[in-house]
Amino acid sequence: MDNVRALDVRNVSAGYGGRPIVADIDFCVRAGDILGLLGANGSGKTTLLKALTGQLPLMTGTVAIAGIDLTGKPEKAKAAFGLAIEPGDLPASLSGQQYLELVASIRGCTADAWPCGDVMARLGLARWLPRPIAGYSLGTRAKTAIAAALLGAPPLLIFDESLNGLDPEAAWEVKCMIAELAQTEAHAIVISTHVVETVPALCNRAMFLAEGRILESWDAAALAQAAPTPGAFEAHIIRSLRDQKASSRRRALSSAAPA
Amino acid sequence: MHHDRLVLYLLWTDLRTALRGIRKGDLAWLVLGGGVLVAYGIADIVFALAGYAETLRNARLIWTFEAPAATAVLGLLLGLAASRMARAKALAPFLRPLPLSLVARRRAALLAVSCFGISLAVIVVGLTGLAGLIVAIDDPLASALRAAAAFVSGFAAATFCALADMRTPVDPPALAHASQPGFHLPVLGRLDRATPRWLNAWAWRLPAGRVLLAVPWIVAGLALGIVMVLATGASFATRQAVPAAAAATIGGIAVFMLALRCHPLRSPVLRTAPIGFTRAWLRLMRLPLLLSVVFFSLPASAAVAVQPSAWPISVGCVLMLFILNAAYGVFAAYFATAPLTAALSFVLAIAYAYYESLEYGRTVLLGLAGLIALLWHQARRRYRNG
């Protein structure tokens, strides 16, 4: 995996109804990387992740997962990543066990092919598994979605605000698992979050999206530099967000003003 | 669980969850009441067949052409419903990011639809063969197989169309925002301005008064237009009000059924708003009712113009239209998220009530009214309590 890019995104634009929501996105993630994706609500994080996981057609550019082109060979490319889907999208009528068995069957592995120990025990999911997902709380659904993403140990793992709703212990376990997986250098992880402090604590790279474009990005060294003290990175992000809002307002006013 | 059977499995678990969701008392009523109704229906049909056996035996066209044609249409409708259901499961949101090809999804959907189709074909063979035996036609097995073959043809054609149309699953907003042919019709917005204003735009999916053109809508519009023109022409040709008045009533209820959308009644947005069930229901009825009356008024005016002395026919048709619209409105509120089921149930209920009224007279209408009252009560309870 060392030389293979787990995720290679080139000049990607994607959106709805011919209108791009994200544009000119260029980055790559290598095995061992944990990329934190930051941005305000509506900045395009989820749209970008949907485009990267083949749920939204690309308007321009290419996405390659473990060297496989997502547009050309979608099934092969999808086999190389695990996405923790939104808890609301889980099939309510299935039990957790049935859902994991179904995902394992599609991925061609067993329902206990975890990359990092017994995920069921670590997340405290075992006792919920025989029950229908319809009866799960938001946190239990999120744990089920995370467990399904890990099944079959895909080289790229994508978590879209998946830590939301988890209890502190489960959130801690998930962060530990992410760090362990990255350390093996067999996996790369992309995690979008609004908990800014998670990024310097967990990730070795970060990207800040605003209005569908990459506004700022940090590699490991820059990230360490940007977070010299607790709270410093968060303060920097908040400043960027405010600057961004102010410049958007200025642009809106100048375009509305009579010539 | 292997993913080849995923559609079948998802449908089965949905059914099991739905059955588990019904209270035991309600389930007992359903099984007992349904069982009694089915037994009564079977007995009724057996007696009717035995009673008209000679006539039916001599009418060879029924066994060679009409029965197969009817089962083919039935197969087409059931095939369409089954394959749409299977397709929705094969394209479920949780499967979108998984490495499951379109071919594998089609295969899983086809397996589920085939299981339905085979079971239904066996039932068709059994029922048609039994009918042939009761009537004592020459070769009941051949008639049964002919009907089953026609049923399978209709079912397979519908399945093929629905599954061939299956596309790679993408995020629904991408589809919703995709550029579709359509046109702006501000008059639709002006037709109906009562609060809450967003209700019709939501129910009808009319973003900013834009009417999206879809093939089924165009076909339905053309069919209604042709029926209206033919019926009005027939009235003018024969100087009789009846053809135009009948077309006005049937067309009016058809327009109403096509237009009514009650899915907002199941939405938490509406259910948690300070709006009562009756007000929300009336509000959803308003625009379809206006369109229905507009459609009705054209052939009905022609009927009065052709035969002015027959104005009571037109008045009776107006009353009938309002009663039918209100009755369908209740069915649509009960099956709020399944308009096709609502329409089929309504048509079947009306047809059954008409059939029974031939034997028992107008007292059957009391049963129909009771059914509508029960559905209204259940729909209101669901709106209030979820």
mmCIF file of N, CA, C and O in Angstrom, chain A residues 39 66 100 155 158 168 182 228:
data_model
loop_
_atom_site.group_PDB
_atom_site.id
_atom_site.type_symbol
_atom_site.label_atom_id
_atom_site.label_comp_id
_atom_site.label_asym_id
_atom_site.label_seq_id
_atom_site.Cartn_x
_atom_site.Cartn_y
_atom_site.Cartn_z
ATOM 1 N N GLY A 39 -15.367 22.251 7.674
ATOM 2 C CA GLY A 39 -16.112 23.246 6.889
ATOM 3 C C GLY A 39 -17.437 23.545 7.561
ATOM 4 O O GLY A 39 -17.943 22.725 8.336
ATOM 5 N N ALA A 66 -7.729 3.342 -4.456
ATOM 6 C CA ALA A 66 -6.695 2.292 -4.517
ATOM 7 C C ALA A 66 -6.279 2.063 -5.973
ATOM 8 O O ALA A 66 -6.084 0.916 -6.401
ATOM 9 N N LEU A 100 -25.240 -6.638 8.873
ATOM 10 C CA LEU A 100 -23.804 -6.894 8.746
ATOM 11 C C LEU A 100 -23.544 -8.116 7.856
ATOM 12 O O LEU A 100 -22.599 -8.126 7.060
ATOM 13 N N PRO A 155 -9.211 -0.780 2.211
ATOM 14 C CA PRO A 155 -8.045 0.094 2.393
ATOM 15 C C PRO A 155 -8.394 1.566 2.667
ATOM 16 O O PRO A 155 -7.589 2.282 3.235
ATOM 17 N N ILE A 158 -14.189 5.852 5.150
ATOM 18 C CA ILE A 158 -14.738 7.212 5.078
ATOM 19 C C ILE A 158 -15.821 7.369 6.139
ATOM 20 O O ILE A 158 -16.772 6.576 6.181
ATOM 21 N N PRO A 168 -19.477 8.964 24.882
ATOM 22 C CA PRO A 168 -18.037 9.283 24.971
ATOM 23 C C PRO A 168 -17.140 8.056 24.844
ATOM 24 O O PRO A 168 -16.089 8.106 24.203
ATOM 25 N N ALA A 182 -4.636 3.394 10.978
ATOM 26 C CA ALA A 182 -3.694 4.241 10.245
ATOM 27 C C ALA A 182 -2.260 3.786 10.527
ATOM 28 O O ALA A 182 -1.406 3.784 9.628
ATOM 29 N N PRO A 228 -0.283 24.612 18.243
ATOM 30 C CA PRO A 228 0.796 24.556 19.239
ATOM 31 C C PRO A 228 0.259 24.407 20.658
ATOM 32 O O PRO A 228 0.913 23.829 21.517
#
